Structure formats: structure tokens, C-alpha cells
Amino acid sequence: MRKPFLVFTLLVFSALGISSAASAETKPAEHKLVIGLVPNLSARTLITAFQPMKVSLEKQLKQPVEFYTAPSFQAFHESTLRGEYDVVVTPAHFAWIAIQDADYVPLMTYQNTLQGLVIVQKGSDITSVKALRGKKVGITDPLAIVSMRGLQWFREQGLQPGTDFSVHKAAPDNTAALAVGSGELDAAIIGSGPYRIMPEDIRAQVQVLSEVGAVPNATYLAHGRMPEKKRKAVQEALLAFGNLSPEGKQFMDQYKYGGFKTISTKDLKSMAVYSQQVKALLADGK
């Protein structure tokens, strides 16, 4: 990433209380617990959504907690592989790579799966997938598992991306929704989790045309450098927040996550095929 953009990103995120883990130079002191959040929404929306978790973890762990994000899925993935996060909240296919290649250990995931959604403008006369032939469809990022699943769903419906409709990148998810709401895009593929988290004034501009298939939800990982005792304390603190505290239950209910459940490496094995797609796209420079 170019340095001027990095400086701008840091200034904006600093004002919001969230940081960009774009380089080792920006990593905070080791006494802080650094949690990386996948950039599927704007920094402002992310920090608002995860603020109750931050407060709870700081109280339980008795240490500062700092959330980091990145300007793109690729930058986030690369920061994860460099070990810049103590804990990372990452898509399941990224999690598989981080476990295999970057010494991360699985902690937990949400009870409910992530559903891919095709959204169109509120009141649109597009009422079927066939009506998107010749139209403009947005994806948040080629590396996003929902984008991969969504484009495959279109193929299953007999529409070839790039041939029967054009594909446009619009990131993050709330930006994609705004582009659909304004008519800039005819439709977009987004995740059900980000859809629920984005502000109501954005969601009010769009409607769900179709679900495209469920995939595993975001996965929480701890870096292997974290001592086992500390790792268990973090896991217990997250479980206590999400499954026991009033604030955590509200968080889970509001975003339809269904609470936390522990997860193992074996549970993520099905993500290997998507992980190979990530590596292939990165090798192609996409």
C-alpha cells in the first residue's frame, strides 16, 4: 500500500477509535490486546458494533483492547499472515489459511451461519435472477467468501459472471448497498451479517432478491505466540461476553449471530477449496 494512503487511513481510523494494521510500524505496545476485524464494513460501523465487546474484554482481561482493521480484504489477509493481530475475526476461508500458514489457533465462531444475499434497490422491478441478465452486479471483494459463493450461485442459475452480467467491485458491504440504493448498481452480493449491522438508513434503500447459500461465519483465532493460559482466558472472556452478559446477548440478537460456539481446525477443513481460490486470485494479482 502506498504510504500517503496509509497515513490518511490512520488519521481517519484514529479519530474513530479504530486503527489500520497496515504495517508493523503502526502496531501498538505489547501490553494491549490487538484484535483484527475483517473490513467488510466501514471503520465507523465496525467500531460502533464491536464497542460493547471491547468494553467487556477490557474489564474481564484487565488490559487495554484495541481493534484494528485494514483498507481491503487483501491488506487484512496479509496483516494476518504477518502476525500483526493477537486475535483476529476473519472469514472462515482466511481462517483456514491463517491456521495452516501463520500459526493461528481457532477459538470460536458464531452459532449461526453466514448467508449470502443478492440485494436490489427498494421497490425495484427486478424480481428474479434472470432479470439481472445484462445488468451491473456488485461484489464487495473477489476474496470475500460471500462473493465467491454468490458468483457460483449465479452460474448455477445459468448466468455467467462477466458474460451475462458485468461484475463491479464496491467495498465494503455498506458501500455496495448504497450503490444499489442509488441505482449505480442494479444488484450486489453481500453477507447477511454485514447487512444486519449496517445502519438502518442504508438498509432501507434496498431489499433482498434472493439468498445464495450459507457459508461458515466469521472465525475468531488467536496467534500461536499467545501463551495457552492467556489464550484460554481470552476464549473464556469472549464466551462470557457473547453467551452470558446482557450486552453480549443484545449484540448476538441484534446481528442474528446466535451466540458463540467453540471451533476446531477440523471444523474448518471444508474451507480448503475456498482457500485455494484465495491463493489463486492473489497469485493472479486480483
Short mmCIF file of C-alpha atoms in Angstrom, two decimals:
data_model
loop_
_atom_site.label_atom_id
_atom_site.label_comp_id
_atom_site.label_asym_id
_atom_site.label_seq_id
_atom_site.Cartn_x
_atom_site.Cartn_y
_atom_site.Cartn_z
CA MET A 1 0.00 0.00 0.00
CA ARG A 2 1.23 3.49 -0.78
CA LYS A 3 2.39 5.43 2.24
CA PRO A 4 0.17 8.53 1.71
CA PHE A 5 -2.93 6.35 1.78
CA LEU A 6 -1.64 4.66 4.92
CA VAL A 7 -1.21 8.00 6.68
CA PHE A 8 -4.71 9.13 5.65
CA THR A 9 -6.20 5.82 6.78
CA LEU A 10 -4.52 6.01 10.15
CA LEU A 11 -5.72 9.57 10.74
CA VAL A 12 -9.31 8.69 9.90
CA PHE A 13 -9.35 5.46 11.90
CA SER A 14 -7.63 7.13 14.86
CA ALA A 15 -10.43 9.66 15.01
CA LEU A 16 -12.92 6.79 15.14
CA GLY A 17 -11.07 4.80 17.78
CA ILE A 18 -10.08 2.02 15.38
CA SER A 19 -6.71 1.51 13.74
CA SER A 20 -5.36 0.17 10.48
CA ALA A 21 -2.90 -2.69 10.88
CA ALA A 22 -1.24 -1.94 7.58
CA SER A 23 2.37 -2.18 8.69
CA ALA A 24 4.44 -3.33 11.63
CA GLU A 25 5.33 0.32 12.34
CA THR A 26 1.75 1.01 13.46
CA LYS A 27 1.45 -1.91 15.89
CA PRO A 28 0.76 -0.78 19.46
CA ALA A 29 2.63 -1.76 22.60
CA GLU A 30 2.53 -5.45 23.50
CA HIS A 31 0.52 -4.90 26.68
CA LYS A 32 -2.51 -4.17 24.53
CA LEU A 33 -4.61 -6.95 23.09
CA VAL A 34 -4.79 -6.27 19.36
CA ILE A 35 -7.90 -7.64 17.64
CA GLY A 36 -8.14 -7.55 13.85
CA LEU A 37 -11.57 -7.12 12.24
CA VAL A 38 -12.24 -8.08 8.64
CA PRO A 39 -13.05 -4.87 6.71
CA ASN A 40 -16.49 -5.90 5.47
CA LEU A 41 -17.98 -2.62 6.71
CA SER A 42 -16.74 0.92 7.21
CA ALA A 43 -14.49 1.57 10.19
CA ARG A 44 -17.15 3.74 11.84
CA THR A 45 -19.77 0.99 11.59
CA LEU A 46 -17.35 -1.67 12.83
CA ILE A 47 -16.24 0.27 15.90
CA THR A 48 -19.83 1.04 16.82
CA ALA A 49 -20.87 -2.60 16.50
CA PHE A 50 -17.91 -4.03 18.45
CA GLN A 51 -17.66 -1.36 21.16
CA PRO A 52 -19.62 -3.45 23.72
CA MET A 53 -17.20 -6.34 23.17
CA LYS A 54 -14.20 -4.05 23.66
CA VAL A 55 -15.59 -2.73 26.97
CA SER A 56 -16.36 -6.23 28.22
CA LEU A 57 -12.99 -7.70 27.28
CA GLU A 58 -11.06 -4.83 28.86
CA LYS A 59 -12.98 -5.34 32.11
CA GLN A 60 -12.54 -9.12 32.18
CA LEU A 61 -8.92 -9.30 30.97
CA LYS A 62 -7.82 -6.16 32.84
CA GLN A 63 -5.87 -4.81 29.88
CA PRO A 64 -6.48 -2.38 27.02
CA VAL A 65 -8.08 -3.87 23.91
CA GLU A 66 -7.55 -2.22 20.54
CA PHE A 67 -9.41 -3.08 17.35
CA TYR A 68 -7.53 -2.88 14.07
CA THR A 69 -8.80 -3.20 10.52
CA ALA A 70 -7.37 -2.71 7.04
CA PRO A 71 -8.39 -0.89 3.83
CA SER A 72 -9.08 -4.11 1.88
CA PHE A 73 -9.53 -7.85 2.24
CA GLN A 74 -6.07 -8.41 0.76
CA ALA A 75 -4.37 -5.99 3.16
CA PHE A 76 -6.23 -7.58 6.08
CA HIS A 77 -5.24 -11.07 4.98
CA GLU A 78 -1.60 -10.05 4.57
CA SER A 79 -1.56 -8.40 8.00
CA THR A 80 -2.99 -11.59 9.47
CA LEU A 81 -0.31 -13.73 7.85
CA ARG A 82 2.37 -11.38 9.20
CA GLY A 83 1.02 -12.00 12.70
CA GLU A 84 0.06 -8.38 13.33
CA TYR A 85 -3.03 -9.37 15.31
CA ASP A 86 -3.15 -11.14 18.67
CA VAL A 87 -6.73 -12.16 17.93
CA VAL A 88 -8.37 -11.97 14.53
CA VAL A 89 -12.04 -12.03 13.50
CA THR A 90 -11.75 -13.33 9.97
CA PRO A 91 -13.74 -15.13 7.25
CA ALA A 92 -13.62 -18.89 7.60
CA HIS A 93 -11.56 -19.44 4.42
CA PHE A 94 -8.99 -16.85 5.59
CA ALA A 95 -9.00 -18.63 8.95
CA TRP A 96 -8.01 -21.91 7.32
CA ILE A 97 -5.00 -20.25 5.67
CA ALA A 98 -4.02 -18.46 8.89
CA ILE A 99 -4.09 -21.74 10.80
CA GLN A 100 -2.09 -23.59 8.17
CA ASP A 101 0.42 -20.86 7.27
CA ALA A 102 0.63 -18.33 10.10
CA ASP A 103 0.47 -20.20 13.43
CA TYR A 104 -3.02 -19.10 14.44
CA VAL A 105 -5.19 -21.24 16.73
CA PRO A 106 -9.02 -21.43 16.42
CA LEU A 107 -11.05 -20.10 19.33
CA MET A 108 -14.69 -19.87 18.28
CA THR A 109 -17.25 -18.85 15.72
CA TYR A 110 -20.87 -17.77 15.76
CA GLN A 111 -23.65 -20.32 16.15
CA ASN A 112 -25.46 -19.14 13.02
CA THR A 113 -24.01 -19.45 9.54
CA LEU A 114 -23.44 -16.52 7.18
CA GLN A 115 -25.92 -16.26 4.34
CA GLY A 116 -25.02 -14.68 1.03
CA LEU A 117 -27.64 -12.21 -0.20
CA VAL A 118 -28.39 -10.65 -3.57
CA ILE A 119 -29.87 -7.22 -2.93
CA VAL A 120 -31.62 -4.84 -5.33
CA GLN A 121 -33.00 -1.33 -4.97
CA LYS A 122 -36.09 -0.97 -2.78
CA GLY A 123 -39.15 -1.23 -5.00
CA SER A 124 -37.11 -2.47 -7.97
CA ASP A 125 -38.89 -4.17 -10.85
CA ILE A 126 -36.11 -6.80 -10.78
CA THR A 127 -37.92 -9.73 -9.22
CA SER A 128 -35.88 -12.72 -10.43
CA VAL A 129 -32.27 -13.59 -11.07
CA LYS A 130 -33.00 -13.90 -14.80
CA ALA A 131 -33.89 -10.20 -14.83
CA LEU A 132 -30.25 -9.41 -13.99
CA ARG A 133 -29.09 -10.51 -17.44
CA GLY A 134 -27.23 -7.57 -18.96
CA LYS A 135 -27.21 -5.70 -15.64
CA LYS A 136 -24.48 -4.45 -13.29
CA VAL A 137 -23.87 -6.60 -10.20
CA GLY A 138 -21.58 -5.53 -7.38
CA ILE A 139 -19.33 -7.65 -5.18
CA THR A 140 -17.52 -6.31 -2.15
CA ASP A 141 -14.25 -8.10 -2.86
CA PRO A 142 -13.20 -11.04 -5.08
CA LEU A 143 -11.52 -12.59 -2.00
CA ALA A 144 -14.70 -12.49 0.12
CA ILE A 145 -16.24 -15.91 0.63
CA VAL A 146 -19.73 -14.48 0.07
CA SER A 147 -18.58 -13.09 -3.30
CA MET A 148 -17.18 -16.49 -4.27
CA ARG A 149 -20.35 -18.30 -3.21
CA GLY A 150 -22.60 -15.67 -4.81
CA LEU A 151 -20.92 -15.77 -8.21
CA GLN A 152 -21.04 -19.55 -8.14
CA TRP A 153 -24.78 -19.31 -7.37
CA PHE A 154 -25.26 -17.15 -10.46
CA ARG A 155 -23.52 -19.82 -12.54
CA GLU A 156 -25.85 -22.41 -11.06
CA GLN A 157 -28.77 -20.25 -12.20
CA GLY A 158 -27.40 -20.24 -15.76
CA LEU A 159 -25.85 -16.75 -15.72
CA GLN A 160 -22.11 -16.43 -16.30
CA PRO A 161 -20.38 -13.55 -14.46
CA GLY A 162 -18.68 -11.19 -16.89
CA THR A 163 -20.70 -12.54 -19.82
CA ASP A 164 -24.38 -12.43 -18.89
CA PHE A 165 -23.89 -9.54 -16.46
CA SER A 166 -21.00 -7.26 -15.55
CA VAL A 167 -19.25 -7.54 -12.19
CA HIS A 168 -18.19 -4.41 -10.30
CA LYS A 169 -16.22 -4.10 -7.08
CA ALA A 170 -17.93 -1.97 -4.42
CA ALA A 171 -16.41 -2.28 -0.97
CA PRO A 172 -17.26 -2.53 1.83
CA ASP A 173 -20.76 -4.02 2.09
CA ASN A 174 -22.46 -0.77 3.09
CA THR A 175 -20.87 0.96 0.08
CA ALA A 176 -22.26 -1.78 -2.16
CA ALA A 177 -25.70 -1.31 -0.61
CA LEU A 178 -25.53 2.46 -1.15
CA ALA A 179 -24.56 1.90 -4.81
CA VAL A 180 -27.60 -0.34 -5.25
CA GLY A 181 -29.86 2.10 -3.41
CA SER A 182 -28.75 4.98 -5.64
CA GLY A 183 -29.15 2.97 -8.84
CA GLU A 184 -25.43 2.97 -9.62
CA LEU A 185 -25.58 -0.84 -9.46
CA ASP A 186 -28.57 -3.00 -10.32
CA ALA A 187 -27.75 -5.56 -7.64
CA ALA A 188 -24.99 -6.60 -5.25
CA ILE A 189 -23.86 -9.70 -3.40
CA ILE A 190 -23.34 -9.06 0.31
CA GLY A 191 -23.30 -11.04 3.54
CA SER A 192 -26.25 -11.34 5.91
CA GLY A 193 -24.07 -10.33 8.88
CA PRO A 194 -22.90 -7.02 7.40
CA TYR A 195 -26.43 -6.42 6.09
CA ARG A 196 -27.81 -6.55 9.63
CA ILE A 197 -25.00 -4.41 11.06
CA MET A 198 -25.17 -1.58 8.52
CA PRO A 199 -27.20 1.48 9.51
CA GLU A 200 -30.96 1.31 9.03
CA ASP A 201 -30.97 4.28 6.66
CA ILE A 202 -28.81 2.26 4.26
CA ARG A 203 -30.80 -0.96 4.59
CA ALA A 204 -33.99 0.97 3.94
CA GLN A 205 -32.77 1.71 0.40
CA VAL A 206 -32.50 -1.94 -0.65
CA GLN A 207 -34.34 -5.25 -0.47
CA VAL A 208 -33.24 -8.88 -0.64
CA LEU A 209 -33.85 -10.51 -4.01
CA SER A 210 -32.50 -13.93 -3.08
CA GLU A 211 -30.35 -15.90 -0.70
CA VAL A 212 -27.43 -17.61 -2.42
CA GLY A 213 -26.33 -20.18 0.14
CA ALA A 214 -24.93 -20.38 3.65
CA VAL A 215 -21.23 -20.47 4.46
CA PRO A 216 -19.45 -20.68 7.84
CA ASN A 217 -19.50 -17.41 9.72
CA ALA A 218 -16.54 -15.31 10.87
CA THR A 219 -13.98 -17.21 12.93
CA TYR A 220 -12.05 -15.94 15.96
CA LEU A 221 -8.40 -17.02 16.06
CA ALA A 222 -5.55 -16.36 18.49
CA HIS A 223 -1.96 -16.15 17.34
CA GLY A 224 0.25 -19.04 18.43
CA ARG A 225 2.63 -16.71 20.27
CA MET A 226 -0.08 -16.17 22.87
CA PRO A 227 0.58 -18.41 25.91
CA GLU A 228 -2.02 -21.14 26.36
CA LYS A 229 -3.18 -19.73 29.70
CA LYS A 230 -3.77 -16.33 28.14
CA ARG A 231 -5.47 -17.89 25.11
CA LYS A 232 -7.93 -19.72 27.36
CA ALA A 233 -8.59 -16.51 29.29
CA VAL A 234 -9.40 -14.68 26.05
CA GLN A 235 -11.66 -17.51 24.92
CA GLU A 236 -13.48 -17.56 28.25
CA ALA A 237 -13.87 -13.77 28.18
CA LEU A 238 -15.36 -13.88 24.69
CA LEU A 239 -17.75 -16.68 25.65
CA ALA A 240 -18.78 -14.81 28.80
CA PHE A 241 -19.48 -11.68 26.75
CA GLY A 242 -21.37 -13.36 23.92
CA ASN A 243 -23.30 -16.02 25.77
CA LEU A 244 -23.81 -14.69 29.29
CA SER A 245 -23.71 -10.90 29.52
CA PRO A 246 -26.75 -8.73 28.70
CA GLU A 247 -24.63 -6.62 26.35
CA GLY A 248 -23.32 -9.70 24.58
CA LYS A 249 -26.76 -11.22 24.21
CA GLN A 250 -28.01 -7.96 22.72
CA PHE A 251 -25.04 -8.00 20.31
CA MET A 252 -25.85 -11.57 19.28
CA ASP A 253 -29.59 -10.94 18.98
CA GLN A 254 -29.24 -7.68 17.06
CA TYR A 255 -26.98 -9.17 14.42
CA LYS A 256 -28.55 -12.66 14.45
CA TYR A 257 -25.27 -14.39 15.33
CA GLY A 258 -26.94 -16.80 17.76
CA GLY A 259 -24.14 -16.73 20.32
CA PHE A 260 -20.63 -18.17 20.31
CA LYS A 261 -19.51 -21.78 19.96
CA THR A 262 -16.02 -23.19 20.12
CA ILE A 263 -14.45 -24.44 16.91
CA SER A 264 -11.55 -26.70 15.95
CA THR A 265 -9.24 -26.87 12.95
CA LYS A 266 -11.14 -29.95 11.77
CA ASP A 267 -14.36 -27.92 11.63
CA LEU A 268 -12.76 -25.59 9.07
CA LYS A 269 -11.41 -28.26 6.72
CA SER A 270 -14.22 -27.68 4.22
CA MET A 271 -12.77 -24.19 3.67
CA ALA A 272 -9.70 -25.60 1.91
CA VAL A 273 -11.32 -25.27 -1.53
CA TYR A 274 -12.16 -21.59 -0.97
CA SER A 275 -8.68 -21.00 0.42
CA GLN A 276 -7.18 -22.31 -2.78
CA GLN A 277 -9.31 -19.81 -4.70
CA VAL A 278 -7.92 -17.02 -2.49
CA LYS A 279 -4.34 -18.07 -3.23
CA ALA A 280 -5.06 -18.34 -6.95
CA LEU A 281 -6.63 -14.86 -7.06
CA LEU A 282 -3.71 -13.36 -5.15
CA ALA A 283 -1.25 -15.08 -7.49
CA ASP A 284 -3.11 -13.52 -10.42
CA GLY A 285 -2.90 -10.12 -8.79
CA LYS A 286 -6.67 -9.71 -8.40
#
